[in-house]
């Protein structure tokens, strides 16, 4: 979710630019809906299967979509041991780890809370970039946004009530998943920026590696399912094919057409859609602090993305 599956700062060759078929606003809205509903699909998937099964299935279906896109565009997987080594780390930080953490988190927390935790990713990213990226300088507005965002997190969690009725483990897993994304982005920016390989080729290899990682880990910790649950299986298939495969293709098309800043704004719509879907379709409860805190989080996240204007 939320630009999580892609090395967003890798230079894109011109051949990656898609033909304009639908207005970018329609594709933006579609991507927001897909990622917003992903948390509901995770919840439904974990009703019938173990979290590692949900994550593995998601990656299998997502990789299949990208493999089909690569075949249609006659793209090849990247070459070079160094590239594959860095992609292995990126696959773990941007796919295998956060996908698994969110699946385990939603065993004990509602999908609405998971979606809001996902919105904290820009806050973690700003905090980490100040330490890891020397060219990313803090400003008063961005620091204020960081503080405001984490105040929103405390509001969502009901800190003044002593976090009553909140599963601490599940919430911590969801927040750790959102932290994994910017760690992965920073790693990709430092190791794979400027590569000559296309975005589609790099992401296809990344998802393939993440699938292999889960294929190794899953049998070690989870037994094979004894029954076939059709509804959860369909949710996992939609989560992978739409929420991982198609979403990545839509995201790259938007970045190529309208730029990364506009495309990244999809992050601010995801928790709204996730909350609406969880309440309307899953009957999850909603208190005033959840939407109020989410609004504070999104405002803070938006402020952290404000860049200082270059001096004349």
Short mmCIF file of C-alpha atoms in Angstrom, two decimals:
data_model
loop_
_atom_site.label_atom_id
_atom_site.label_comp_id
_atom_site.label_asym_id
_atom_site.label_seq_id
_atom_site.Cartn_x
_atom_site.Cartn_y
_atom_site.Cartn_z
CA UNK A 1 0.00 0.00 0.00
CA UNK A 2 0.94 3.59 -0.27
CA UNK A 3 3.89 3.48 -2.71
CA UNK A 4 5.11 0.54 -0.72
CA UNK A 5 5.94 -1.88 -3.43
CA UNK A 6 8.13 0.25 -5.64
CA UNK A 7 11.58 1.84 -5.67
CA UNK A 8 10.09 5.26 -6.31
CA UNK A 9 13.31 7.26 -6.77
CA UNK A 10 14.90 5.11 -9.45
CA UNK A 11 15.30 6.97 -12.72
CA UNK A 12 12.70 5.89 -15.29
CA UNK A 13 13.70 5.45 -18.92
CA UNK A 14 11.35 7.07 -21.42
CA UNK A 15 10.10 3.70 -22.66
CA UNK A 16 8.31 3.26 -19.31
CA UNK A 17 5.92 6.09 -20.12
CA UNK A 18 2.51 4.54 -20.80
CA UNK A 19 0.12 5.52 -23.54
CA UNK A 20 -2.64 7.73 -22.26
CA UNK A 21 -5.81 5.72 -22.16
CA UNK A 22 -7.73 7.09 -19.19
CA UNK A 23 -7.50 10.53 -17.67
CA UNK A 24 -4.92 10.51 -14.89
CA UNK A 25 -7.56 11.63 -12.39
CA UNK A 26 -9.57 8.47 -13.02
CA UNK A 27 -6.46 6.35 -12.58
CA UNK A 28 -5.60 8.28 -9.42
CA UNK A 29 -9.07 7.58 -8.02
CA UNK A 30 -8.81 3.91 -9.01
CA UNK A 31 -5.45 3.55 -7.28
CA UNK A 32 -6.83 5.22 -4.13
CA UNK A 33 -9.76 2.80 -4.05
CA UNK A 34 -7.58 -0.25 -4.67
CA UNK A 35 -5.11 0.55 -1.91
CA UNK A 36 -7.85 1.78 0.42
CA UNK A 37 -9.74 -1.52 0.11
CA UNK A 38 -6.54 -3.55 0.52
CA UNK A 39 -6.85 -3.46 4.32
CA UNK A 40 -10.38 -4.86 4.12
CA UNK A 41 -9.13 -7.63 1.81
CA UNK A 42 -6.35 -8.48 4.26
CA UNK A 43 -8.92 -8.75 7.04
CA UNK A 44 -11.13 -11.05 4.97
CA UNK A 45 -8.14 -13.15 3.90
CA UNK A 46 -6.98 -13.72 7.47
CA UNK A 47 -10.47 -14.97 8.38
CA UNK A 48 -9.72 -18.14 6.40
CA UNK A 49 -5.95 -18.40 6.14
CA UNK A 50 -2.83 -17.77 8.20
CA UNK A 51 -1.12 -14.39 7.76
CA UNK A 52 1.86 -15.89 5.94
CA UNK A 53 -0.53 -17.65 3.54
CA UNK A 54 -2.25 -14.33 2.87
CA UNK A 55 1.06 -12.61 2.18
CA UNK A 56 2.41 -15.42 0.01
CA UNK A 57 -0.79 -15.57 -2.02
CA UNK A 58 -0.77 -11.81 -2.42
CA UNK A 59 2.78 -11.86 -3.75
CA UNK A 60 2.11 -14.79 -6.10
CA UNK A 61 -0.87 -13.07 -7.74
CA UNK A 62 0.90 -9.71 -7.82
CA UNK A 63 4.00 -11.21 -9.43
CA UNK A 64 1.83 -12.97 -12.02
CA UNK A 65 0.31 -9.62 -13.07
CA UNK A 66 3.72 -7.99 -13.45
CA UNK A 67 5.06 -11.04 -15.30
CA UNK A 68 2.20 -10.68 -17.78
CA UNK A 69 2.92 -6.97 -18.19
CA UNK A 70 6.62 -7.69 -18.75
CA UNK A 71 5.80 -10.31 -21.37
CA UNK A 72 3.42 -7.92 -23.15
CA UNK A 73 6.09 -5.19 -23.23
CA UNK A 74 8.92 -7.63 -23.93
CA UNK A 75 10.79 -6.56 -20.82
CA UNK A 76 13.59 -8.64 -19.35
CA UNK A 77 14.60 -9.07 -15.75
CA UNK A 78 17.60 -6.96 -14.67
CA UNK A 79 21.08 -8.39 -14.78
CA UNK A 80 24.00 -8.19 -12.41
CA UNK A 81 24.66 -9.80 -9.05
CA UNK A 82 24.92 -6.41 -7.33
CA UNK A 83 21.51 -5.31 -8.60
CA UNK A 84 19.88 -8.57 -7.52
CA UNK A 85 21.53 -8.32 -4.12
CA UNK A 86 20.12 -4.85 -3.50
CA UNK A 87 16.73 -5.93 -4.86
CA UNK A 88 16.69 -8.80 -2.36
CA UNK A 89 16.97 -6.33 0.50
CA UNK A 90 14.38 -4.03 -1.11
CA UNK A 91 11.98 -6.95 -1.57
CA UNK A 92 12.22 -7.75 2.12
CA UNK A 93 11.79 -4.17 3.37
CA UNK A 94 9.14 -3.03 0.88
CA UNK A 95 7.12 -6.21 0.35
CA UNK A 96 7.76 -9.35 2.39
CA UNK A 97 8.14 -7.67 5.80
CA UNK A 98 5.39 -4.98 5.74
CA UNK A 99 2.86 -7.24 3.99
CA UNK A 100 3.39 -9.93 6.62
CA UNK A 101 3.28 -7.46 9.51
CA UNK A 102 -0.02 -5.96 8.34
CA UNK A 103 -1.51 -9.44 7.93
CA UNK A 104 -0.51 -10.41 11.47
CA UNK A 105 -1.64 -7.04 12.83
CA UNK A 106 -5.14 -7.44 11.42
CA UNK A 107 -5.63 -10.62 13.40
CA UNK A 108 -6.22 -8.41 16.45
CA UNK A 109 -6.88 -4.86 15.23
CA UNK A 110 -9.58 -3.55 12.87
CA UNK A 111 -8.75 -2.79 9.24
CA UNK A 112 -9.60 0.87 9.88
CA UNK A 113 -6.77 1.19 12.40
CA UNK A 114 -4.35 -0.63 10.09
CA UNK A 115 -5.17 1.83 7.30
CA UNK A 116 -4.54 4.80 9.57
CA UNK A 117 -1.25 3.30 10.80
CA UNK A 118 -0.21 3.02 7.15
CA UNK A 119 -0.69 6.79 6.81
CA UNK A 120 2.14 7.36 9.31
CA UNK A 121 4.67 6.20 6.74
CA UNK A 122 5.50 9.75 5.50
CA UNK A 123 6.12 10.77 9.12
CA UNK A 124 8.60 7.94 9.66
CA UNK A 125 10.15 8.75 6.29
CA UNK A 126 10.75 12.38 7.17
CA UNK A 127 12.25 11.48 10.56
CA UNK A 128 14.57 8.90 9.01
CA UNK A 129 15.59 11.06 6.05
CA UNK A 130 16.86 13.75 8.40
CA UNK A 131 19.33 11.20 9.73
CA UNK A 132 20.09 9.10 6.67
CA UNK A 133 19.95 11.64 3.82
CA UNK A 134 22.29 14.58 4.24
CA UNK A 135 20.62 16.52 1.41
CA UNK A 136 17.21 16.38 3.09
CA UNK A 137 17.31 19.43 5.36
CA UNK A 138 14.67 20.06 8.04
CA UNK A 139 12.51 23.19 8.05
CA UNK A 140 10.25 24.58 10.73
CA UNK A 141 7.15 23.58 8.75
CA UNK A 142 8.33 20.02 8.27
CA UNK A 143 9.37 19.59 11.89
CA UNK A 144 6.00 20.99 12.98
CA UNK A 145 4.30 18.53 10.65
CA UNK A 146 6.26 15.67 12.19
CA UNK A 147 5.20 16.63 15.69
CA UNK A 148 1.59 17.20 14.61
CA UNK A 149 1.48 13.84 12.87
CA UNK A 150 2.59 11.87 15.89
CA UNK A 151 0.14 13.85 18.03
CA UNK A 152 -2.51 12.54 15.64
CA UNK A 153 -1.28 8.99 16.20
CA UNK A 154 -1.72 9.42 19.95
CA UNK A 155 -5.22 10.77 19.30
CA UNK A 156 -6.16 7.75 17.20
CA UNK A 157 -4.85 5.40 19.88
CA UNK A 158 -6.67 7.24 22.68
CA UNK A 159 -3.56 8.03 24.72
CA UNK A 160 -5.50 10.10 27.27
CA UNK A 161 -7.54 7.00 28.12
CA UNK A 162 -4.49 4.87 28.70
CA UNK A 163 -4.92 3.07 25.34
CA UNK A 164 -7.92 1.16 26.72
CA UNK A 165 -9.43 -1.46 24.44
CA UNK A 166 -6.42 -1.35 22.15
CA UNK A 167 -4.38 -4.39 21.23
CA UNK A 168 -0.83 -3.17 21.74
CA UNK A 169 0.83 -5.99 19.80
CA UNK A 170 -1.32 -5.62 16.70
CA UNK A 171 -0.97 -1.84 16.70
CA UNK A 172 2.81 -2.08 17.12
CA UNK A 173 3.03 -4.50 14.19
CA UNK A 174 1.03 -2.14 11.95
CA UNK A 175 3.21 0.83 12.92
CA UNK A 176 6.34 -1.25 12.34
CA UNK A 177 5.02 -2.16 8.88
CA UNK A 178 4.56 1.53 8.06
CA UNK A 179 8.12 2.18 9.29
CA UNK A 180 9.50 -0.55 7.03
CA UNK A 181 8.44 1.33 3.89
CA UNK A 182 10.58 4.48 4.31
CA UNK A 183 13.52 2.35 5.46
CA UNK A 184 13.19 0.49 2.16
CA UNK A 185 12.80 3.70 0.16
CA UNK A 186 15.94 5.18 1.66
CA UNK A 187 17.85 1.97 0.97
CA UNK A 188 16.69 1.95 -2.67
CA UNK A 189 17.56 5.61 -3.07
CA UNK A 190 21.08 4.98 -1.82
CA UNK A 191 21.75 1.78 -3.77
CA UNK A 192 19.62 1.65 -6.93
CA UNK A 193 19.07 5.28 -7.95
CA UNK A 194 20.12 5.94 -11.52
CA UNK A 195 19.92 2.34 -12.69
CA UNK A 196 19.47 1.81 -16.42
CA UNK A 197 16.83 -0.88 -15.91
CA UNK A 198 13.18 -0.01 -16.34
CA UNK A 199 10.78 0.37 -13.43
CA UNK A 200 8.73 -2.59 -14.62
CA UNK A 201 11.79 -4.82 -14.82
CA UNK A 202 13.03 -3.77 -11.37
CA UNK A 203 9.64 -4.16 -9.70
CA UNK A 204 8.98 -7.50 -11.36
CA UNK A 205 12.28 -8.80 -10.02
CA UNK A 206 11.58 -7.29 -6.60
CA UNK A 207 8.19 -9.02 -6.28
CA UNK A 208 9.67 -12.26 -7.56
CA UNK A 209 12.31 -12.14 -4.83
CA UNK A 210 9.73 -11.29 -2.17
CA UNK A 211 7.63 -14.26 -3.31
CA UNK A 212 10.66 -16.53 -3.02
CA UNK A 213 11.37 -15.22 0.49
CA UNK A 214 7.81 -15.97 1.64
CA UNK A 215 7.87 -19.35 -0.09
CA UNK A 216 10.85 -20.28 2.09
CA UNK A 217 9.55 -18.79 5.34
CA UNK A 218 5.90 -19.86 5.19
CA UNK A 219 6.39 -23.66 5.50
CA UNK A 220 8.75 -23.10 8.43
CA UNK A 221 6.13 -21.32 10.56
CA UNK A 222 2.73 -22.23 9.12
CA UNK A 223 1.14 -25.57 8.28
CA UNK A 224 -0.78 -26.10 5.07
CA UNK A 225 -4.46 -25.08 5.27
CA UNK A 226 -6.75 -28.02 5.91
CA UNK A 227 -9.83 -26.47 4.29
CA UNK A 228 -10.44 -24.32 1.24
CA UNK A 229 -12.19 -21.07 2.12
CA UNK A 230 -13.45 -19.60 -1.13
CA UNK A 231 -14.28 -16.09 0.10
CA UNK A 232 -10.93 -15.43 1.78
CA UNK A 233 -9.13 -16.98 -1.21
CA UNK A 234 -10.88 -14.58 -3.59
CA UNK A 235 -9.94 -11.72 -1.29
CA UNK A 236 -6.28 -12.79 -1.41
CA UNK A 237 -6.41 -13.06 -5.20
CA UNK A 238 -7.88 -9.55 -5.47
CA UNK A 239 -5.34 -8.26 -2.95
CA UNK A 240 -2.48 -9.58 -5.06
CA UNK A 241 -3.74 -8.99 -8.59
CA UNK A 242 -5.25 -5.56 -7.90
CA UNK A 243 -3.68 -4.26 -4.68
CA UNK A 244 -0.14 -5.30 -5.62
CA UNK A 245 0.14 -5.98 -9.37
CA UNK A 246 -2.26 -3.54 -11.01
CA UNK A 247 -1.65 -0.87 -8.36
CA UNK A 248 2.07 -0.80 -9.13
CA UNK A 249 1.39 -0.37 -12.84
CA UNK A 250 -1.08 2.45 -12.14
CA UNK A 251 1.35 4.13 -9.77
CA UNK A 252 4.21 4.16 -12.25
CA UNK A 253 1.92 5.48 -14.96
CA UNK A 254 0.90 8.35 -12.69
CA UNK A 255 4.50 9.14 -11.72
CA UNK A 256 5.49 9.23 -15.38
CA UNK A 257 2.59 11.50 -16.35
CA UNK A 258 2.02 13.90 -13.44
CA UNK A 259 5.18 13.48 -11.38
CA UNK A 260 5.94 11.81 -8.04
CA UNK A 261 4.63 14.66 -5.86
CA UNK A 262 1.10 14.51 -7.26
CA UNK A 263 1.12 10.71 -7.46
CA UNK A 264 2.20 10.46 -3.83
CA UNK A 265 -0.94 12.31 -2.72
CA UNK A 266 -2.78 9.01 -3.05
CA UNK A 267 -1.36 8.27 0.42
CA UNK A 268 -3.77 10.77 1.98
CA UNK A 269 -6.87 9.11 0.54
CA UNK A 270 -6.02 5.56 1.62
CA UNK A 271 -6.96 5.84 5.33
CA UNK A 272 -10.22 7.60 4.45
CA UNK A 273 -11.26 4.79 2.11
CA UNK A 274 -9.97 2.09 4.46
CA UNK A 275 -12.01 3.54 7.32
CA UNK A 276 -15.17 3.87 5.24
CA UNK A 277 -14.81 0.31 3.91
CA UNK A 278 -14.15 -1.18 7.34
CA UNK A 279 -17.13 0.53 8.93
CA UNK A 280 -19.59 0.02 6.06
CA UNK A 281 -18.68 -3.52 4.96
CA UNK A 282 -17.14 -5.14 8.04
CA UNK A 283 -19.18 -3.38 10.69
CA UNK A 284 -16.10 -2.17 12.55
CA UNK A 285 -16.76 0.33 15.33
CA UNK A 286 -15.69 3.94 15.03
CA UNK A 287 -15.22 6.51 17.80
CA UNK A 288 -14.72 10.24 17.35
CA UNK A 289 -10.98 9.98 18.10
CA UNK A 290 -10.33 7.76 15.06
CA UNK A 291 -11.36 10.18 12.27
CA UNK A 292 -10.16 13.19 14.27
CA UNK A 293 -6.76 11.63 14.85
CA UNK A 294 -6.55 10.45 11.24
CA UNK A 295 -7.17 14.02 10.04
CA UNK A 296 -4.36 15.27 12.29
CA UNK A 297 -2.04 12.52 11.02
CA UNK A 298 -2.75 13.38 7.38
CA UNK A 299 -2.27 17.09 8.01
CA UNK A 300 1.06 16.44 9.68
CA UNK A 301 2.13 14.07 6.90
CA UNK A 302 1.27 16.69 4.29
CA UNK A 303 3.35 19.31 6.10
CA UNK A 304 6.37 16.98 6.20
CA UNK A 305 6.28 16.88 2.40
CA UNK A 306 6.50 20.67 2.01
CA UNK A 307 9.83 21.52 0.43
CA UNK A 308 11.51 24.92 0.81
CA UNK A 309 11.43 27.06 -2.31
CA UNK A 310 14.84 27.33 -3.99
CA UNK A 311 16.54 30.67 -3.57
CA UNK A 312 16.80 32.88 -6.61
#
